[in-house]
Amino acid sequence: MKEQLEQIRLQALTAMDEAKDAAELDALRVRFLGKKGELTAVLKQMGKLSAEERPIMGQAANAVRAALEEKLEQRKTELQAAALEAQLKAEKLDVTIPGTPVATGYKHPMTKALDEATDIFVSMGFTIVEGPEVELADYNFTKLNTEEGHPARDRSDTFYITEDDSVLLRTQTSPMQIRVMEQMKPPIRIIAPGRVFRKDEVDATHSPMFHQIEGLVVDEGITMGDLKGTLEMLVKKLYGEDSVIRLRPHHFPFTEPSCEVDIQCFKCHGEGCSTCKGEGWIELLGAGMVHPKVLRNCGVDPDEYSGFAFGFGLERLAMGRFKISDLRLIFENDIRFLEQF
Ligand code: DAH
């Protein structure tokens, strides 16, 4: 029996030393120490021993068990460490490999132009308001002193929604002047950006849908000087401190006097070049002093208050600002174009 125990001890320890992984080690545990294991089988024969032999053999058997258990524990730790080592080697991370770039989007040049323009107006104390694109002809024309029969109301220029021509896609942001004056009491200082629609063929400078920013200031004692100062500030902030503007007489039904505002060509500074088509000046916007009739149409007393208004095309502003040569580029959404901004 003693030899048997010694044999088991040697066999088991050698096998455990040679075990290559946790599964093999566990199989050895079952084989030697399990309920039907080899050590247990030996212990079952203890009954046959004499009373003197029994405790001695019992002690010897326990010593073998303890030795095997200790070995198991030791090998388990070793194998775990080895497995971890192997895993770390296999999963080696090279932190010097360049990462996968995250694709970030770009602001559309129109959004950029709008952001820039609104920032400038907000810094001058203007509030931003928005209104409907489907508008009443009453607001788009009549209350803006553009009576029935006026050529601007022509069906060949305007997208009418109803048969009786009372509802339309707004052709300008100017109806926002009416909406604001009907709702707010002076002092008023607003800009109203938004989409407008006209029956225009698409080409390098025309689109049936484009964007305008309307401006309106109404208060006591507002003069053309305030209009000029405001627009000068806008242009200097947008195009640089050395920008020059000029006001040229014009006609709009809803302003009196009315003017068009040009900026001196930022490329040739008035000499005349291809950008300004030899003119030296580039047309920027329409403006004027709000017509007394328009004030009265909105319940504002022209003897108490005066105001100025202006409206400009945002596409033109963006094209000048970002040197875009063709209006169609703005709407095509070609990623190669948009990536530049
Ligand atoms: N609404 C005009 C247009 O679309 C632009 C304009 C001119 C707006 C004069 C104004 C203004 O507010 O005072 O052509």
Coordinates of C-alpha atoms and ligand atoms in Angstrom, one line a residue:
M1 CA 0.0 0.0 0.0
K2 CA 2.8 2.3 0.8
E3 CA 4.3 1.7 -2.6
Q4 CA 1.0 2.3 -4.2
L5 CA 0.7 5.7 -2.5
E6 CA 4.2 6.6 -3.4
Q7 CA 3.5 5.6 -7.0
I8 CA 0.4 7.7 -7.1
R9 CA 2.3 10.7 -5.7
L10 CA 5.1 10.5 -8.3
Q11 CA 2.8 9.9 -11.2
A12 CA 0.4 12.7 -10.2
L13 CA 3.1 15.3 -9.6
T14 CA 4.8 14.5 -12.9
A15 CA 1.6 14.6 -14.8
M16 CA 0.6 17.9 -13.1
D17 CA 3.9 19.4 -13.9
E18 CA 3.4 18.5 -17.6
A19 CA -0.2 19.7 -17.8
K20 CA -0.4 22.4 -20.5
D21 CA -3.7 24.1 -19.6
A22 CA -6.4 24.4 -17.0
A23 CA -8.6 21.6 -18.6
E24 CA -5.8 19.1 -18.5
L25 CA -5.0 20.0 -14.9
D26 CA -8.7 19.5 -13.9
A27 CA -8.8 16.1 -15.6
L28 CA -5.8 15.1 -13.4
R29 CA -7.5 16.4 -10.3
V30 CA -10.5 14.1 -11.1
R31 CA -8.2 11.2 -12.0
F32 CA -6.3 11.3 -8.7
L33 CA -8.4 13.1 -6.1
G34 CA -11.9 12.6 -7.4
K35 CA -14.5 10.4 -5.8
K36 CA -13.6 7.6 -8.1
G37 CA -10.0 8.7 -8.2
E38 CA -6.9 6.6 -7.7
L39 CA -6.1 8.0 -4.2
T40 CA -9.7 7.3 -3.1
A41 CA -9.5 3.8 -4.4
V42 CA -6.4 3.2 -2.2
L43 CA -8.1 4.7 0.8
K44 CA -11.0 2.3 0.4
Q45 CA -8.6 -0.6 1.1
M46 CA -7.8 0.8 4.6
G47 CA -10.4 -1.4 6.1
K48 CA -8.3 -4.4 5.4
L49 CA -5.4 -3.0 7.5
S50 CA -4.6 -3.8 11.1
A51 CA -5.4 -1.3 13.8
E52 CA -1.7 -0.3 14.2
E53 CA -1.2 0.1 10.4
R54 CA -4.3 2.1 9.8
P55 CA -3.3 5.5 11.4
I56 CA 0.1 5.3 9.8
M57 CA -1.3 4.6 6.4
G58 CA -4.0 7.3 7.0
Q59 CA -1.3 9.8 7.7
A60 CA 0.7 8.8 4.6
A61 CA -2.4 9.0 2.4
N62 CA -3.3 12.5 3.8
A63 CA 0.3 13.7 3.1
V64 CA -0.1 12.5 -0.5
R65 CA -3.4 14.3 -0.8
A66 CA -2.0 17.5 0.6
A67 CA 1.0 17.3 -1.7
L68 CA -1.2 16.8 -4.7
E69 CA -3.6 19.7 -3.7
E70 CA -0.7 22.0 -3.2
K71 CA 0.7 21.1 -6.6
L72 CA -2.6 21.6 -8.2
E73 CA -2.9 25.1 -6.7
Q74 CA 0.6 26.0 -7.8
R75 CA 0.2 24.8 -11.3
K76 CA -3.2 26.5 -11.6
T77 CA -1.6 29.8 -10.7
E78 CA 1.3 29.2 -13.1
L79 CA -1.0 28.2 -16.0
Q80 CA -3.3 31.3 -15.4
A81 CA -0.2 33.6 -15.5
A82 CA 1.0 31.9 -18.7
A83 CA -2.4 32.2 -20.3
L84 CA -2.5 35.9 -19.4
E85 CA 1.0 36.4 -20.8
A86 CA 0.0 34.7 -24.1
Q87 CA -3.2 36.8 -24.4
L88 CA -1.3 40.0 -23.8
K89 CA 1.2 39.1 -26.4
A90 CA -1.5 38.2 -28.9
E91 CA -3.5 41.4 -28.3
K92 CA -0.6 43.7 -28.4
L93 CA -1.8 47.3 -29.1
D94 CA 0.3 49.6 -31.2
V95 CA -0.6 53.1 -30.0
T96 CA 1.6 54.6 -32.8
I97 CA -0.7 53.4 -35.6
P98 CA -2.8 56.4 -36.8
G99 CA -6.4 56.3 -35.7
T100 CA -9.5 56.1 -37.9
P101 CA -10.5 59.7 -38.6
V102 CA -14.0 60.8 -37.5
A103 CA -15.8 62.4 -40.4
T104 CA -16.9 65.8 -39.4
G105 CA -19.4 67.8 -41.4
Y106 CA -19.1 71.4 -42.7
K107 CA -21.4 74.3 -42.4
H108 CA -23.0 75.2 -45.7
P109 CA -21.7 78.6 -47.0
M110 CA -25.3 79.9 -46.8
T111 CA -25.4 78.9 -43.1
K112 CA -22.1 80.6 -42.6
A113 CA -23.2 83.8 -44.3
L114 CA -26.4 83.8 -42.3
D115 CA -24.6 83.3 -39.0
E116 CA -22.1 86.1 -39.8
A117 CA -24.8 88.5 -40.8
T118 CA -27.1 87.7 -37.9
D119 CA -24.2 88.0 -35.4
I120 CA -23.5 91.5 -36.7
F121 CA -27.1 92.6 -36.4
V122 CA -27.5 91.1 -33.0
S123 CA -24.4 93.0 -31.9
M124 CA -26.2 96.2 -33.0
G125 CA -29.3 95.3 -30.9
F126 CA -31.5 93.8 -33.6
T127 CA -33.9 90.9 -32.8
I128 CA -34.3 88.0 -35.2
V129 CA -37.8 87.2 -36.3
E130 CA -39.2 84.7 -38.7
G131 CA -42.5 84.4 -40.7
P132 CA -44.4 82.2 -43.1
E133 CA -43.2 81.4 -46.6
V134 CA -46.8 80.9 -47.7
E135 CA -48.1 84.4 -47.4
L136 CA -51.1 86.5 -47.9
A137 CA -51.0 88.8 -51.0
D138 CA -52.3 91.4 -48.6
Y139 CA -49.0 91.3 -46.7
N140 CA -46.7 90.6 -49.6
F141 CA -48.1 93.4 -51.7
T142 CA -51.2 95.4 -50.7
K143 CA -50.1 96.6 -47.2
L144 CA -46.6 97.3 -48.7
N145 CA -48.3 99.9 -50.9
T146 CA -48.2 97.7 -54.0
E147 CA -51.8 97.9 -55.3
E148 CA -53.7 95.6 -57.5
G149 CA -52.4 95.8 -61.1
H150 CA -48.8 96.7 -60.0
P151 CA -46.4 94.8 -62.3
A152 CA -44.7 93.2 -59.3
R153 CA -47.9 91.2 -58.7
D154 CA -47.9 89.7 -62.2
R155 CA -48.7 86.0 -62.4
S156 CA -45.6 85.4 -64.6
D157 CA -43.4 86.5 -61.6
T158 CA -45.2 85.1 -58.6
F159 CA -46.2 81.6 -57.5
Y160 CA -49.8 82.0 -56.5
I161 CA -51.4 79.3 -54.3
T162 CA -55.1 80.1 -54.7
E163 CA -57.1 80.8 -57.8
D164 CA -58.1 84.3 -56.5
D165 CA -54.4 85.2 -56.1
S166 CA -54.9 86.0 -52.4
V167 CA -52.4 83.5 -51.1
L168 CA -48.9 83.1 -52.6
L169 CA -45.3 82.0 -52.0
R170 CA -43.8 85.2 -50.7
T171 CA -41.6 87.0 -53.3
Q172 CA -39.7 89.0 -50.7
T173 CA -39.2 89.1 -46.9
S174 CA -40.7 92.6 -46.8
P175 CA -44.1 91.3 -45.7
M176 CA -42.4 90.7 -42.4
Q177 CA -42.3 94.5 -42.0
I178 CA -46.1 94.5 -41.8
R179 CA -46.3 91.4 -39.5
V180 CA -43.8 92.9 -37.1
M181 CA -45.4 96.4 -37.0
E182 CA -48.9 94.8 -36.5
Q183 CA -47.5 93.0 -33.4
M184 CA -44.9 95.2 -31.9
K185 CA -44.9 98.8 -30.8
P186 CA -41.9 101.0 -31.6
P187 CA -39.1 101.1 -30.9
I188 CA -38.6 98.2 -33.4
R189 CA -35.3 96.9 -34.5
I190 CA -35.6 93.5 -36.3
I191 CA -34.1 91.4 -39.0
A192 CA -36.2 88.7 -40.7
P193 CA -34.2 86.1 -42.7
G194 CA -35.9 83.5 -44.8
R195 CA -36.7 81.9 -48.1
V196 CA -38.4 83.8 -51.0
F197 CA -39.8 82.5 -54.3
R198 CA -40.0 83.9 -57.8
K199 CA -40.7 82.5 -61.2
D200 CA -37.1 82.8 -62.4
E201 CA -35.2 80.4 -64.7
V202 CA -32.2 78.9 -63.1
D203 CA -28.9 80.3 -64.3
A204 CA -25.6 81.5 -62.7
T205 CA -27.3 84.3 -60.9
H206 CA -31.0 83.3 -60.7
S207 CA -32.9 80.6 -58.8
P208 CA -36.7 80.3 -58.3
M209 CA -36.0 80.0 -54.6
F210 CA -33.4 82.1 -52.7
H211 CA -32.9 83.8 -49.4
Q212 CA -33.3 87.3 -48.2
I213 CA -32.7 89.2 -45.0
E214 CA -35.2 92.0 -44.3
G215 CA -34.3 94.7 -41.8
L216 CA -36.7 97.2 -40.1
V217 CA -36.1 99.9 -37.6
V218 CA -38.9 102.1 -36.4
D219 CA -38.6 104.7 -33.7
E220 CA -38.8 108.4 -33.0
G221 CA -36.5 110.5 -35.2
I222 CA -35.0 107.7 -37.3
T223 CA -33.3 109.2 -40.4
M224 CA -31.5 108.1 -43.6
G225 CA -28.3 108.7 -41.6
D226 CA -29.2 105.8 -39.3
L227 CA -29.8 103.6 -42.3
K228 CA -26.5 104.5 -43.9
G229 CA -24.6 104.0 -40.6
T230 CA -26.2 100.6 -40.0
L231 CA -25.4 99.4 -43.5
E232 CA -21.8 100.8 -43.3
M233 CA -21.3 98.9 -40.1
L234 CA -22.6 95.7 -41.7
V235 CA -20.4 96.0 -44.8
K236 CA -17.2 96.9 -42.8
K237 CA -17.7 93.9 -40.5
L238 CA -18.4 91.6 -43.5
Y239 CA -16.0 92.8 -46.1
G240 CA -13.3 94.6 -44.1
E241 CA -12.8 98.1 -42.5
D242 CA -11.8 99.7 -45.8
S243 CA -15.1 98.9 -47.5
V244 CA -16.9 101.8 -49.2
I245 CA -20.7 102.0 -49.9
R246 CA -22.8 104.4 -51.9
L247 CA -26.5 105.1 -51.9
R248 CA -28.1 105.5 -55.3
P249 CA -31.7 106.8 -55.8
H250 CA -34.2 104.1 -56.7
H251 CA -37.9 103.3 -56.4
F252 CA -39.7 100.8 -54.2
P253 CA -43.4 101.1 -53.5
F254 CA -43.0 100.7 -49.7
T255 CA -40.2 103.2 -49.1
E256 CA -39.9 106.9 -49.7
P257 CA -37.2 107.9 -50.4
S258 CA -35.8 104.6 -51.7
C259 CA -32.3 103.7 -52.7
E260 CA -30.1 100.9 -53.9
V261 CA -26.9 100.4 -52.0
D262 CA -23.7 99.4 -53.8
I263 CA -20.4 98.4 -52.4
Q264 CA -17.2 99.5 -54.0
C265 CA -15.7 96.5 -55.8
F266 CA -13.5 94.8 -53.2
K267 CA -11.3 93.5 -56.0
C268 CA -10.5 96.6 -58.0
H269 CA -11.5 99.3 -55.5
G270 CA -13.6 101.2 -58.1
E271 CA -11.3 100.8 -61.1
G272 CA -13.5 98.4 -62.9
C273 CA -12.7 94.7 -63.4
S274 CA -14.4 91.4 -64.3
T275 CA -15.9 90.9 -60.8
C276 CA -17.8 94.2 -61.0
K277 CA -18.3 93.9 -64.8
G278 CA -16.3 97.1 -65.3
E279 CA -18.6 99.1 -63.0
G280 CA -16.3 99.6 -60.1
W281 CA -19.4 99.0 -57.8
I282 CA -21.5 95.9 -56.9
E283 CA -25.2 96.2 -56.1
L284 CA -25.8 94.9 -52.6
L285 CA -29.4 95.7 -51.5
G286 CA -32.5 97.8 -51.6
A287 CA -33.5 100.1 -48.8
G288 CA -35.2 103.3 -47.9
M289 CA -37.3 105.2 -45.4
V290 CA -40.6 103.3 -44.6
H291 CA -43.4 104.9 -46.6
P292 CA -45.9 106.8 -44.4
K293 CA -48.7 104.9 -46.0
V294 CA -47.1 101.6 -44.9
L295 CA -46.7 102.9 -41.3
R296 CA -50.3 103.9 -41.4
N297 CA -51.4 100.5 -42.8
C298 CA -50.0 99.0 -39.6
G299 CA -51.4 101.5 -37.2
V300 CA -48.1 103.4 -36.7
D301 CA -48.5 107.2 -36.7
P302 CA -46.0 108.7 -39.2
D303 CA -46.1 112.0 -37.4
E304 CA -44.7 110.4 -34.3
Y305 CA -42.5 107.7 -35.8
S306 CA -40.2 107.2 -38.7
G307 CA -38.3 104.2 -39.8
F308 CA -35.9 102.6 -42.3
A309 CA -36.0 99.3 -44.0
F310 CA -33.7 97.2 -46.2
G311 CA -33.7 93.9 -47.9
F312 CA -30.8 91.9 -49.4
G313 CA -30.1 88.6 -51.0
L314 CA -28.2 86.2 -48.9
E315 CA -26.9 84.2 -51.8
R316 CA -25.3 87.3 -53.3
L317 CA -23.7 88.0 -49.9
A318 CA -22.4 84.5 -49.6
M319 CA -21.1 84.5 -53.2
G320 CA -19.2 87.7 -52.6
R321 CA -17.9 86.6 -49.2
F322 CA -16.7 83.2 -50.3
K323 CA -15.8 84.0 -53.9
I324 CA -18.4 81.7 -55.3
S325 CA -18.8 82.3 -59.1
D326 CA -22.1 80.4 -59.8
L327 CA -25.3 80.4 -57.8
R328 CA -26.1 76.9 -58.8
L329 CA -23.2 75.6 -56.7
I330 CA -25.0 76.7 -53.6
F331 CA -27.9 74.5 -54.2
E332 CA -26.4 71.4 -55.8
N333 CA -24.9 70.2 -52.6
D334 CA -21.9 68.6 -54.2
I335 CA -19.7 67.4 -51.4
R336 CA -16.5 68.5 -53.1
F337 CA -17.8 72.0 -53.2
L338 CA -19.1 72.0 -49.6
E339 CA -15.9 70.6 -48.2
Q340 CA -14.2 73.9 -48.9
F341 CA -16.0 75.9 -46.3
Ligands
DAH1 N1 -38.1 93.6 -51.1 C1 -37.2 94.2 -52.0 C2 -36.8 93.2 -53.1 O1 -37.1 92.0 -52.9 C3 -35.9 94.6 -51.4 C4 -36.1 95.8 -50.5 C5 -36.0 97.1 -51.0 C6 -36.5 95.6 -49.2 C7 -36.2 98.2 -50.2 C8 -36.7 96.7 -48.4 C9 -36.5 98.0 -48.9 O2 -37.0 96.6 -47.1 O3 -36.7 99.1 -48.1 O4 -36.3 93.5 -54.1

